[in-house]
PDB file of C-alpha atoms and ligand atoms in Angstrom:
ATOM      1  CA  MET H   1      -0.052  -0.012  -0.132  1.00 86.00           C
ATOM      2  CA  LYS H   2       1.239   3.506  -0.635  1.00 96.00           C
ATOM      3  CA  LYS H   3       2.144   6.041   1.904  1.00 98.00           C
ATOM      4  CA  ILE H   4       0.435   9.302   2.388  1.00 98.00           C
ATOM      5  CA  ILE H   5       1.769  12.338   3.003  1.00 99.00           C
ATOM      6  CA  PHE H   6      -0.295  15.468   4.309  1.00 99.00           C
ATOM      7  CA  ILE H   7       1.274  18.985   3.379  1.00 99.00           C
ATOM      8  CA  THR H   8       0.309  21.930   4.797  1.00 99.00           C
ATOM      9  CA  GLY H   9       0.744  25.247   2.169  1.00 98.00           C
ATOM     10  CA  ALA H  10       1.505  22.873  -0.496  1.00 98.00           C
ATOM     11  CA  THR H  11       0.610  25.736  -3.902  1.00 98.00           C
ATOM     12  CA  ALA H  12       4.037  27.180  -3.239  1.00 98.00           C
ATOM     13  CA  GLY H  13       7.763  26.936  -2.096  1.00 98.00           C
ATOM     14  CA  PHE H  14       9.064  23.930   0.130  1.00 99.00           C
ATOM     15  CA  GLY H  15       5.562  22.614   0.314  1.00 99.00           C
ATOM     16  CA  LYS H  16       5.004  22.046  -3.173  1.00 99.00           C
ATOM     17  CA  ALA H  17       8.776  21.001  -4.147  1.00 99.00           C
ATOM     18  CA  ILE H  18       8.130  18.337  -1.253  1.00 99.00           C
ATOM     19  CA  ALA H  19       4.932  17.277  -2.823  1.00 99.00           C
ATOM     20  CA  PHE H  20       6.241  16.518  -6.260  1.00 99.00           C
ATOM     21  CA  LYS H  21       9.322  14.867  -4.531  1.00 99.00           C
ATOM     22  CA  PHE H  22       7.315  12.517  -2.594  1.00 99.00           C
ATOM     23  CA  ALA H  23       4.500  11.718  -5.290  1.00 98.00           C
ATOM     24  CA  GLU H  24       7.646  11.062  -7.535  1.00 98.00           C
ATOM     25  CA  HIS H  25       9.109   8.061  -4.834  1.00 98.00           C
ATOM     26  CA  GLY H  26       5.387   6.666  -4.583  1.00 98.00           C
ATOM     27  CA  TYR H  27       3.607   8.693  -1.806  1.00 98.00           C
ATOM     28  CA  ASN H  28      -0.123   9.476  -2.389  1.00 98.00           C
ATOM     29  CA  VAL H  29      -0.345  13.112  -1.126  1.00 98.00           C
ATOM     30  CA  ILE H  30      -2.709  15.545   0.895  1.00 98.00           C
ATOM     31  CA  LEU H  31      -2.366  18.801   0.019  1.00 98.00           C
ATOM     32  CA  ASN H  32      -3.044  21.828   1.475  1.00 98.00           C
ATOM     33  CA  GLY H  33      -3.317  25.642   1.011  1.00 98.00           C
ATOM     34  CA  ARG H  34      -5.906  28.326   0.322  1.00 98.00           C
ATOM     35  CA  ARG H  35      -5.205  28.870  -3.224  1.00 98.00           C
ATOM     36  CA  GLU H  36      -7.763  26.401  -4.785  1.00 98.00           C
ATOM     37  CA  ASP H  37      -6.714  26.473  -8.631  1.00 98.00           C
ATOM     38  CA  ARG H  38      -3.204  25.980  -7.482  1.00 98.00           C
ATOM     39  CA  LEU H  39      -4.161  23.175  -5.662  1.00 98.00           C
ATOM     40  CA  ARG H  40      -6.199  21.829  -8.495  1.00 98.00           C
ATOM     41  CA  ALA H  41      -3.347  22.756 -11.086  1.00 98.00           C
ATOM     42  CA  ILE H  42      -0.770  20.618  -8.490  1.00 98.00           C
ATOM     43  CA  GLU H  43      -3.155  17.793  -8.069  1.00 98.00           C
ATOM     44  CA  GLN H  44      -3.744  17.494 -12.063  1.00 98.00           C
ATOM     45  CA  THR H  45       0.142  17.612 -12.215  1.00 98.00           C
ATOM     46  CA  LEU H  46       1.077  14.733  -9.562  1.00 98.00           C
ATOM     47  CA  THR H  47      -1.388  12.468 -11.050  1.00 98.00           C
ATOM     48  CA  GLU H  48      -0.454  12.227 -14.835  1.00 98.00           C
ATOM     49  CA  GLN H  49       2.844  12.867 -13.989  1.00 98.00           C
ATOM     50  CA  PHE H  50       3.535  10.442 -11.359  1.00 98.00           C
ATOM     51  CA  GLY H  51       0.503   8.318 -10.955  1.00 98.00           C
ATOM     52  CA  ALA H  52       0.227   9.664  -7.146  1.00 98.00           C
ATOM     53  CA  GLN H  53      -3.286   9.764  -5.857  1.00 98.00           C
ATOM     54  CA  VAL H  54      -3.790  13.380  -4.442  1.00 98.00           C
ATOM     55  CA  LEU H  55      -6.730  14.933  -2.011  1.00 98.00           C
ATOM     56  CA  SER H  56      -6.704  18.600  -2.530  1.00 98.00           C
ATOM     57  CA  LEU H  57      -7.980  20.491   0.818  1.00 98.00           C
ATOM     58  CA  ALA H  58      -8.235  24.371   0.170  1.00 98.00           C
ATOM     59  CA  PHE H  59      -8.902  25.520   4.049  1.00 98.00           C
ATOM     60  CA  ASP H  60      -6.855  28.476   6.378  1.00 98.00           C
ATOM     61  CA  ILE H  61      -4.687  26.507   8.723  1.00 99.00           C
ATOM     62  CA  ARG H  62      -5.745  29.680  10.970  1.00 99.00           C
ATOM     63  CA  ASP H  63      -9.740  28.653  10.917  1.00 98.00           C
ATOM     64  CA  ARG H  64      -9.592  26.163  13.484  1.00 98.00           C
ATOM     65  CA  GLN H  65     -12.994  24.670  12.430  1.00 98.00           C
ATOM     66  CA  ALA H  66     -11.872  24.096   9.179  1.00 98.00           C
ATOM     67  CA  VAL H  67      -9.248  22.505   9.660  1.00 98.00           C
ATOM     68  CA  GLU H  68     -11.018  19.878  12.189  1.00 98.00           C
ATOM     69  CA  GLN H  69     -13.747  19.392   9.925  1.00 98.00           C
ATOM     70  CA  SER H  70     -11.093  18.849   6.926  1.00 98.00           C
ATOM     71  CA  ILE H  71      -9.646  16.771   8.660  1.00 98.00           C
ATOM     72  CA  ASN H  72     -12.237  14.490  10.838  1.00 97.00           C
ATOM     73  CA  SER H  73     -13.793  14.244   7.085  1.00 96.00           C
ATOM     74  CA  LEU H  74     -10.969  12.809   5.590  1.00 98.00           C
ATOM     75  CA  PRO H  75     -12.202   9.313   3.815  1.00 97.00           C
ATOM     76  CA  HIS H  76     -11.517   6.429   5.870  1.00 97.00           C
ATOM     77  CA  ASP H  77      -8.399   5.073   3.744  1.00 97.00           C
ATOM     78  CA  TRP H  78      -6.751   8.817   3.584  1.00 98.00           C
ATOM     79  CA  LYS H  79      -6.749   9.040   7.348  1.00 98.00           C
ATOM     80  CA  LYS H  80      -3.787   7.023   7.737  1.00 98.00           C
ATOM     81  CA  ILE H  81      -1.188   9.638   7.400  1.00 98.00           C
ATOM     82  CA  ASP H  82       2.266   8.182   7.583  1.00 98.00           C
ATOM     83  CA  VAL H  83       4.076  11.796   7.324  1.00 99.00           C
ATOM     84  CA  LEU H  84       2.770  15.107   8.266  1.00 99.00           C
ATOM     85  CA  VAL H  85       4.738  18.404   6.759  1.00 99.00           C
ATOM     86  CA  ASN H  86       3.598  21.386   8.925  1.00 99.00           C
ATOM     87  CA  ASN H  87       4.998  23.988   6.341  1.00 99.00           C
ATOM     88  CA  ALA H  88       2.394  26.913   5.898  1.00 99.00           C
ATOM     89  CA  GLY H  89       3.771  29.589   7.527  1.00 98.00           C
ATOM     90  CA  LEU H  90       5.012  33.301   6.909  1.00 98.00           C
ATOM     91  CA  ALA H  91       6.777  36.478   7.709  1.00 98.00           C
ATOM     92  CA  ALA H  92       4.750  39.353   7.759  1.00 98.00           C
ATOM     93  CA  GLY H  93       6.884  42.509   7.294  1.00 98.00           C
ATOM     94  CA  LEU H  94      10.292  43.367   8.535  1.00 98.00           C
ATOM     95  CA  SER H  95      10.482  46.033  11.428  1.00 98.00           C
ATOM     96  CA  LEU H  96      12.387  46.995  14.228  1.00 98.00           C
ATOM     97  CA  ILE H  97      10.032  45.901  17.341  1.00 98.00           C
ATOM     98  CA  GLN H  98       8.922  49.147  18.820  1.00 98.00           C
ATOM     99  CA  ASP H  99       7.501  49.967  15.119  1.00 98.00           C
ATOM    100  CA  GLY H 100       5.842  46.708  14.599  1.00 98.00           C
ATOM    101  CA  GLN H 101       2.572  46.282  12.560  1.00 98.00           C
ATOM    102  CA  ILE H 102       0.221  44.324  15.422  1.00 98.00           C
ATOM    103  CA  ASP H 103      -1.958  43.013  12.470  1.00 98.00           C
ATOM    104  CA  ASP H 104       1.357  41.697  11.090  1.00 98.00           C
ATOM    105  CA  TRP H 105       2.494  40.135  14.561  1.00 98.00           C
ATOM    106  CA  GLU H 106      -1.184  38.738  14.719  1.00 98.00           C
ATOM    107  CA  LEU H 107      -1.142  37.238  11.345  1.00 98.00           C
ATOM    108  CA  MET H 108       2.290  35.047  12.045  1.00 99.00           C
ATOM    109  CA  ILE H 109       0.993  33.874  15.284  1.00 99.00           C
ATOM    110  CA  ASP H 110      -2.012  32.808  14.130  1.00 99.00           C
ATOM    111  CA  THR H 111      -0.432  30.903  10.910  1.00 99.00           C
ATOM    112  CA  ASN H 112       3.013  29.836  12.248  1.00 99.00           C
ATOM    113  CA  LEU H 113       1.945  28.761  15.582  1.00 98.00           C
ATOM    114  CA  LYS H 114      -1.891  28.196  16.186  1.00 98.00           C
ATOM    115  CA  GLY H 115      -2.149  26.756  12.387  1.00 99.00           C
ATOM    116  CA  LEU H 116       0.646  24.132  12.784  1.00 99.00           C
ATOM    117  CA  LEU H 117      -0.985  23.384  16.749  1.00 99.00           C
ATOM    118  CA  TYR H 118      -4.663  23.227  15.012  1.00 99.00           C
ATOM    119  CA  VAL H 119      -3.654  20.623  12.199  1.00 99.00           C
ATOM    120  CA  SER H 120      -1.064  18.774  14.713  1.00 99.00           C
ATOM    121  CA  ARG H 121      -3.858  18.442  16.796  1.00 98.00           C
ATOM    122  CA  ALA H 122      -6.452  16.836  14.530  1.00 98.00           C
ATOM    123  CA  ILE H 123      -3.699  14.569  12.827  1.00 98.00           C
ATOM    124  CA  MET H 124      -1.648  13.550  16.228  1.00 98.00           C
ATOM    125  CA  PRO H 125      -4.394  11.411  17.474  1.00 98.00           C
ATOM    126  CA  LEU H 126      -4.682   9.442  14.217  1.00 98.00           C
ATOM    127  CA  MET H 127      -0.810   8.559  14.260  1.00 98.00           C
ATOM    128  CA  VAL H 128      -1.057   7.437  17.847  1.00 98.00           C
ATOM    129  CA  ASN H 129      -4.022   5.182  17.213  1.00 98.00           C
ATOM    130  CA  GLN H 130      -1.908   3.747  14.524  1.00 97.00           C
ATOM    131  CA  LYS H 131       1.199   3.773  16.419  1.00 97.00           C
ATOM    132  CA  SER H 132       3.081   4.878  13.598  1.00 98.00           C
ATOM    133  CA  GLY H 133       4.059   8.506  11.988  1.00 98.00           C
ATOM    134  CA  HIS H 134       6.333  10.915  11.140  1.00 99.00           C
ATOM    135  CA  ILE H 135       6.095  15.146  11.743  1.00 99.00           C
ATOM    136  CA  ILE H 136       8.266  17.044  10.296  1.00 99.00           C
ATOM    137  CA  ASN H 137       7.750  20.903  11.291  1.00 99.00           C
ATOM    138  CA  ILE H 138       9.220  23.566   8.863  1.00 99.00           C
ATOM    139  CA  SER H 139      11.079  25.876  11.460  1.00 98.00           C
ATOM    140  CA  SER H 140      13.748  27.882  10.234  1.00 98.00           C
ATOM    141  CA  ILE H 141      17.057  29.162  11.137  1.00 98.00           C
ATOM    142  CA  ALA H 142      15.071  32.041  12.553  1.00 98.00           C
ATOM    143  CA  GLY H 143      13.984  29.919  15.219  1.00 98.00           C
ATOM    144  CA  LYS H 144      17.541  29.189  16.540  1.00 98.00           C
ATOM    145  CA  GLU H 145      18.830  32.865  16.648  1.00 98.00           C
ATOM    146  CA  ALA H 146      17.174  36.208  16.445  1.00 98.00           C
ATOM    147  CA  TYR H 147      17.976  38.897  14.342  1.00 98.00           C
ATOM    148  CA  GLN H 148      17.176  42.856  13.756  1.00 98.00           C
ATOM    149  CA  LYS H 149      14.172  43.096  12.565  1.00 98.00           C
ATOM    150  CA  GLY H 150      12.965  39.505  12.798  1.00 98.00           C
ATOM    151  CA  ASN H 151      11.310  39.673  16.506  1.00 98.00           C
ATOM    152  CA  VAL H 152       7.912  38.467  15.949  1.00 98.00           C
ATOM    153  CA  TYR H 153       8.902  35.782  12.760  1.00 98.00           C
ATOM    154  CA  CYS H 154      11.627  34.697  15.226  1.00 98.00           C
ATOM    155  CA  ALA H 155       9.205  33.991  18.055  1.00 99.00           C
ATOM    156  CA  THR H 156       7.017  32.208  16.208  1.00 99.00           C
ATOM    157  CA  LYS H 157       9.616  30.005  15.200  1.00 98.00           C
ATOM    158  CA  PHE H 158      11.206  29.560  18.462  1.00 98.00           C
ATOM    159  CA  ALA H 159       7.702  28.516  19.186  1.00 99.00           C
ATOM    160  CA  VAL H 160       7.641  25.972  16.792  1.00 99.00           C
ATOM    161  CA  ASP H 161      11.012  24.719  17.999  1.00 98.00           C
ATOM    162  CA  ALA H 162       9.947  24.200  21.690  1.00 98.00           C
ATOM    163  CA  LEU H 163       6.585  22.536  20.055  1.00 98.00           C
ATOM    164  CA  THR H 164       9.401  20.081  17.842  1.00 98.00           C
ATOM    165  CA  LYS H 165      10.790  19.405  21.547  1.00 98.00           C
ATOM    166  CA  SER H 166       7.623  18.839  22.678  1.00 98.00           C
ATOM    167  CA  MET H 167       5.823  16.678  20.453  1.00 98.00           C
ATOM    168  CA  ARG H 168       9.024  14.398  20.386  1.00 98.00           C
ATOM    169  CA  ILE H 169       8.975  13.863  24.311  1.00 98.00           C
ATOM    170  CA  ASP H 170       4.935  13.610  24.314  1.00 98.00           C
ATOM    171  CA  LEU H 171       4.840  11.047  21.281  1.00 98.00           C
ATOM    172  CA  LEU H 172       7.901   8.864  22.223  1.00 98.00           C
ATOM    173  CA  GLU H 173       5.930   6.061  23.641  1.00 98.00           C
ATOM    174  CA  HIS H 174       3.382   5.847  20.631  1.00 98.00           C
ATOM    175  CA  GLY H 175       6.469   5.505  18.036  1.00 98.00           C
ATOM    176  CA  ILE H 176       6.178   8.737  16.453  1.00 98.00           C
ATOM    177  CA  LYS H 177       9.256  10.425  15.060  1.00 98.00           C
ATOM    178  CA  VAL H 178       9.303  14.132  15.036  1.00 99.00           C
ATOM    179  CA  THR H 179      11.959  16.138  13.030  1.00 99.00           C
ATOM    180  CA  SER H 180      12.400  20.352  12.579  1.00 98.00           C
ATOM    181  CA  ILE H 181      14.140  21.538   9.500  1.00 99.00           C
ATOM    182  CA  ASP H 182      15.380  24.683   9.677  1.00 98.00           C
ATOM    183  CA  PRO H 183      16.138  26.429   6.985  1.00 98.00           C
ATOM    184  CA  GLY H 184      18.100  29.598   6.006  1.00 98.00           C
ATOM    185  CA  ALA H 185      17.631  32.204   3.084  1.00 98.00           C
ATOM    186  CA  ALA H 186      15.510  29.994   0.347  1.00 98.00           C
ATOM    187  CA  GLU H 187      14.259  31.495  -2.390  1.00 98.00           C
ATOM    188  CA  THR H 188      10.263  30.969  -2.565  1.00 98.00           C
ATOM    189  CA  GLU H 189       7.436  33.636  -2.484  1.00 98.00           C
ATOM    190  CA  PHE H 190       8.869  33.600   1.159  1.00 98.00           C
ATOM    191  CA  SER H 191       9.939  37.509   0.357  1.00 98.00           C
ATOM    192  CA  LEU H 192       7.332  38.197  -2.004  1.00 98.00           C
ATOM    193  CA  VAL H 193       4.767  37.623   1.173  1.00 98.00           C
ATOM    194  CA  ARG H 194       7.147  39.390   3.446  1.00 98.00           C
ATOM    195  CA  TYR H 195       7.390  42.508   1.407  1.00 98.00           C
ATOM    196  CA  LYS H 196       3.497  42.284   0.753  1.00 98.00           C
ATOM    197  CA  GLY H 197       3.523  41.535  -3.293  1.00 98.00           C
ATOM    198  CA  ASP H 198       7.015  43.833  -3.798  1.00 98.00           C
ATOM    199  CA  PRO H 199       8.840  41.938  -6.088  1.00 98.00           C
ATOM    200  CA  GLU H 200      11.609  44.477  -6.428  1.00 98.00           C
ATOM    201  CA  ARG H 201      12.739  44.621  -2.681  1.00 98.00           C
ATOM    202  CA  ALA H 202      11.675  40.656  -2.376  1.00 98.00           C
ATOM    203  CA  LYS H 203      14.014  39.870  -5.330  1.00 97.00           C
ATOM    204  CA  LYS H 204      17.035  41.882  -3.465  1.00 97.00           C
ATOM    205  CA  VAL H 205      16.821  39.466  -0.836  1.00 97.00           C
ATOM    206  CA  TYR H 206      18.636  37.189  -3.108  1.00 97.00           C
ATOM    207  CA  GLU H 207      20.977  38.842  -5.030  1.00 97.00           C
ATOM    208  CA  GLY H 208      24.798  38.484  -5.091  1.00 97.00           C
ATOM    209  CA  TYR H 209      24.606  34.788  -4.065  1.00 98.00           C
ATOM    210  CA  GLU H 210      23.142  31.444  -4.377  1.00 98.00           C
ATOM    211  CA  PRO H 211      19.936  30.863  -2.044  1.00 98.00           C
ATOM    212  CA  LEU H 212      18.602  27.566  -1.156  1.00 98.00           C
ATOM    213  CA  LYS H 213      16.136  26.250  -3.456  1.00 98.00           C
ATOM    214  CA  ALA H 214      12.800  24.645  -2.742  1.00 99.00           C
ATOM    215  CA  GLU H 215      14.042  21.211  -4.179  1.00 98.00           C
ATOM    216  CA  ASP H 216      16.989  21.290  -1.507  1.00 99.00           C
ATOM    217  CA  ILE H 217      14.234  21.282   1.377  1.00 99.00           C
ATOM    218  CA  ALA H 218      12.531  18.840  -0.482  1.00 99.00           C
ATOM    219  CA  ASP H 219      15.500  16.728  -0.712  1.00 99.00           C
ATOM    220  CA  ILE H 220      16.272  17.089   2.961  1.00 99.00           C
ATOM    221  CA  ALA H 221      12.490  16.224   3.980  1.00 99.00           C
ATOM    222  CA  PHE H 222      12.607  12.940   1.801  1.00 99.00           C
ATOM    223  CA  PHE H 223      16.082  11.681   3.404  1.00 98.00           C
ATOM    224  CA  ALA H 224      14.302  12.556   6.793  1.00 99.00           C
ATOM    225  CA  ALA H 225      11.088  10.713   6.104  1.00 98.00           C
ATOM    226  CA  THR H 226      13.199   7.614   4.751  1.00 98.00           C
ATOM    227  CA  ARG H 227      15.478   6.498   7.195  1.00 98.00           C
ATOM    228  CA  PRO H 228      15.352   3.085   8.785  1.00 98.00           C
ATOM    229  CA  LYS H 229      12.516   2.618  11.202  1.00 98.00           C
ATOM    230  CA  HIS H 230      14.831   3.115  14.444  1.00 98.00           C
ATOM    231  CA  VAL H 231      16.784   6.295  13.193  1.00 98.00           C
ATOM    232  CA  VAL H 232      15.043  10.028  13.846  1.00 98.00           C
ATOM    233  CA  LEU H 233      16.660  13.073  12.618  1.00 98.00           C
ATOM    234  CA  ASN H 234      15.943  15.555  15.208  1.00 98.00           C
ATOM    235  CA  ASP H 235      17.185  18.863  14.130  1.00 98.00           C
ATOM    236  CA  ILE H 236      18.422  19.813  10.730  1.00 98.00           C
ATOM    237  CA  VAL H 237      19.916  23.702  10.038  1.00 98.00           C
ATOM    238  CA  VAL H 238      20.509  24.124   6.514  1.00 98.00           C
ATOM    239  CA  THR H 239      21.685  27.530   5.080  1.00 98.00           C
ATOM    240  CA  PRO H 240      23.345  28.319   1.386  1.00 98.00           C
ATOM    241  CA  LEU H 241      27.244  28.429   1.274  1.00 98.00           C
ATOM    242  CA  ALA H 242      27.216  32.075   1.376  1.00 98.00           C
ATOM    243  CA  GLN H 243      25.409  32.039   4.704  1.00 98.00           C
ATOM    244  CA  ALA H 244      26.797  31.478   8.361  1.00 97.00           C
ATOM    245  CA  ASN H 245      23.919  32.281  10.340  1.00 96.00           C
ATOM    246  CA  THR H 246      20.934  34.856  10.615  1.00 95.00           C
ATOM    247  CA  ALA H 247      23.076  37.760  10.520  1.00 94.00           C
ATOM    248  CA  TYR H 248      25.948  36.756   8.337  1.00 96.00           C
ATOM    249  CA  ILE H 249      25.431  36.292   4.445  1.00 97.00           C
ATOM    250  CA  ILE H 250      28.646  37.192   1.779  1.00 97.00           C
ATOM    251  CA  LYS H 251      26.868  38.930  -0.989  1.00 96.00           C
ATOM    252  CA  LYS H 252      28.770  39.761  -3.816  1.00 91.00           C
ATOM    253  CA  PRO H 253      28.042  43.033  -5.756  1.00 80.00           C
ATOM    254  CA  ILE H 254      25.940  42.674  -9.099  1.00 70.00           C
ATOM    255  CA  ASP H 255      27.471  43.887 -12.499  1.00 66.00           C
ATOM    256  CA  LYS H 256      24.830  45.824 -13.885  1.00 62.00           C
ATOM    257  CA  ASN H 257      26.429  45.796 -16.975  1.00 59.00           C
TER     258      ASN H 257
HETATM  259  P1  NDP O   1       6.156  30.467   0.282  1.00 93.33           P
HETATM  260  O1  NDP O   1       5.559  31.717   0.257  1.00 93.33           O
HETATM  261  O2  NDP O   1       6.811  29.681  -1.110  1.00 93.33           O
HETATM  262  O3  NDP O   1       5.140  29.253   0.803  1.00 93.33           O
HETATM  263  C1  NDP O   1       4.349  29.196   1.715  1.00 93.33           C
HETATM  264  C2  NDP O   1       2.859  28.582   1.442  1.00 93.33           C
HETATM  265  O4  NDP O   1       2.191  28.581   2.930  1.00 93.33           O
HETATM  266  C3  NDP O   1       2.022  28.746   0.427  1.00 93.33           C
HETATM  267  O5  NDP O   1       1.676  27.427   0.125  1.00 93.33           O
HETATM  268  C4  NDP O   1       1.069  29.380   0.856  1.00 93.33           C
HETATM  269  O6  NDP O   1      -0.393  29.014   0.333  1.00 93.33           O
HETATM  270  C5  NDP O   1       0.968  28.477   2.073  1.00 93.33           C
HETATM  271  N1  NDP O   1       0.028  29.312   3.523  1.00 93.33           N
HETATM  272  C6  NDP O   1       0.194  30.574   3.795  1.00 93.33           C
HETATM  273  N2  NDP O   1      -0.767  30.846   4.927  1.00 93.33           N
HETATM  274  C7  NDP O   1      -1.427  30.193   5.003  1.00 93.33           C
HETATM  275  C8  NDP O   1      -2.730  29.628   5.444  1.00 93.33           C
HETATM  276  N3  NDP O   1      -2.925  30.416   6.712  1.00 93.33           N
HETATM  277  N4  NDP O   1      -3.132  28.225   5.516  1.00 93.33           N
HETATM  278  C9  NDP O   1      -2.608  27.524   4.403  1.00 93.33           C
HETATM  279  N5  NDP O   1      -1.914  27.772   4.053  1.00 93.33           N
HETATM  280  C10 NDP O   1      -0.709  28.731   3.788  1.00 93.33           C
HETATM  281  O7  NDP O   1       6.993  30.266   1.347  1.00 93.33           O
HETATM  282  P2  NDP O   1       7.966  29.076   1.580  1.00 93.33           P
HETATM  283  O8  NDP O   1       7.798  28.145   0.968  1.00 93.33           O
HETATM  284  O9  NDP O   1       9.608  29.477   1.622  1.00 93.33           O
HETATM  285  O10 NDP O   1       7.691  28.892   3.135  1.00 93.33           O
HETATM  286  C11 NDP O   1       7.740  27.682   3.988  1.00 93.33           C
HETATM  287  C12 NDP O   1       7.603  27.453   5.367  1.00 93.33           C
HETATM  288  O11 NDP O   1       9.047  27.688   5.280  1.00 93.33           O
HETATM  289  C13 NDP O   1       7.210  28.567   6.747  1.00 93.33           C
HETATM  290  O12 NDP O   1       6.710  28.107   7.473  1.00 93.33           O
HETATM  291  C14 NDP O   1       8.105  29.797   6.598  1.00 93.33           C
HETATM  292  O13 NDP O   1       8.281  30.158   7.538  1.00 93.33           O
HETATM  293  C15 NDP O   1       9.940  28.302   6.235  1.00 93.33           C
HETATM  294  N6  NDP O   1      10.606  29.102   5.921  1.00 93.33           N
HETATM  295  C16 NDP O   1      11.039  29.988   4.499  1.00 93.33           C
HETATM  296  C17 NDP O   1      12.140  30.022   4.415  1.00 93.33           C
HETATM  297  C18 NDP O   1      12.812  30.902   3.108  1.00 93.33           C
HETATM  298  O14 NDP O   1      13.923  31.475   3.064  1.00 93.33           O
HETATM  299  N7  NDP O   1      12.346  30.722   2.147  1.00 93.33           N
HETATM  300  C19 NDP O   1      13.686  29.568   5.642  1.00 93.33           C
HETATM  301  C20 NDP O   1      13.212  29.130   6.488  1.00 93.33           C
HETATM  302  C21 NDP O   1      11.868  28.839   6.906  1.00 93.33           C
HETATM  303  P3  NDP O   1      -1.689  29.622   0.338  1.00 93.33           P
HETATM  304  O15 NDP O   1      -1.092  31.071   0.040  1.00 93.33           O
HETATM  305  O16 NDP O   1      -2.201  29.226  -0.830  1.00 93.33           O
HETATM  306  O17 NDP O   1      -2.493  29.429   1.501  1.00 93.33           O
HETATM  307  C1  8X3 O   2      12.992  32.336   6.872  1.00 93.33           C
HETATM  308  C2  8X3 O   2      15.029  32.679   6.950  1.00 93.33           C
HETATM  309  O1  8X3 O   2      16.751  34.467   7.958  1.00 93.33           O
HETATM  310  O2  8X3 O   2      14.613  35.372   6.475  1.00 93.33           O
HETATM  311  O3  8X3 O   2      12.599  31.645   7.957  1.00 93.33           O
HETATM  312  O4  8X3 O   2      14.066  34.263   8.718  1.00 93.33           O
HETATM  313  S1  8X3 O   2      14.865  34.503   7.509  1.00 93.33           S
END
C-alpha cells in the first residue's frame, strides 16, 4: 500500500516541492493551501506525471473549525497519514519591534504557531492510534537565533522549535518520529509575501549569492522521512554556502552592465 503524506502550504515554495518529491517516489499526497486553483493544478500534474492519488484540501490553517472539519471528514483510507509536514507559514513585514504592525504580528502568530497546532492536534491522534507516523515541522534558522527586525517571526519559529521538542517527548511512547527542518535563506514566494507583493524588494534578498531552492528542502524532507525505522533525525539546520547564520551572508556586488 502506498504511503500518505499530508502537506500544509503546498501551493508554493517548499510545500509544493515536497509534494512533487514524495509523489515522484510513490507516495499519495494530501495537499493543503488556500489557493484552490493552484491546488487543482498541482493535483492534476502529480496524478498525470507520477500516478499518485492526490486529495486537495483548500482551507486556511488559521480557521480552527475548517481544519477540524476537513481532517475529521477525510475518507477512512486517507486517515492513515504516514508523514505530516507542517510547512504553511510566513513572515509579514520586517520592522524594529518598537515600530511593528500588530496586524502582522497576529497574522504570523495565528499562522505559524496556532495554525500549526490546529493541524497537528487533528492529525496526532490518528498517528497515536496507528502507533506510527512522522511529523516534520518546517521551522527556520530564525527559530535558532533572532535577527534585527525579525522579532515576532523569530518568536513564532522559536515556538515551533519548542513544540517540536515537546511533540518528540509526548509522542515518544507511540513510536512517532518528529523532525525539525530549519532552513536559512531560500528563494520561494517567502520574501514576496514578507514585503507584501513588492517583487523588486523580494528579489534583492537573494541577489549576490546562491540561495537555497525549494527542491533542496524537499530532498532533505525526503531523506528524513526515509531513514530506517529506528533512526530519527531530530533537527536539521541548513543554509546556503554563503550564509553562516541569520546575520552573516556574503553577498557579491551585482554587475549591472
Ligand atoms: P511560500 O510563500 O513560497 O509558501 C508558503 C505556503 O504556505 C504557500 O503554499 C501558502 O499557500 C501557504 N500558507 C500561508 N498561509 C497559509 C494559511 N493560513 N493556511 C494555509 N496555507 C497557508 O514560502 P516558503 O515555501 O518559503 O515557506 C514555507 C515555510 O518555510 C514557512 O513556514 C516559512 O516560515 C519557512 N521558511 C522559509 C524560509 C525561506 O527563506 N523561504 C527559510 C526558513 C523557513 P496559500 O497562500 O495558497 O495558502
Ligand atoms: C526565513 C529565513 O532568515 O529570513 O525563515 O528568517 S529568515
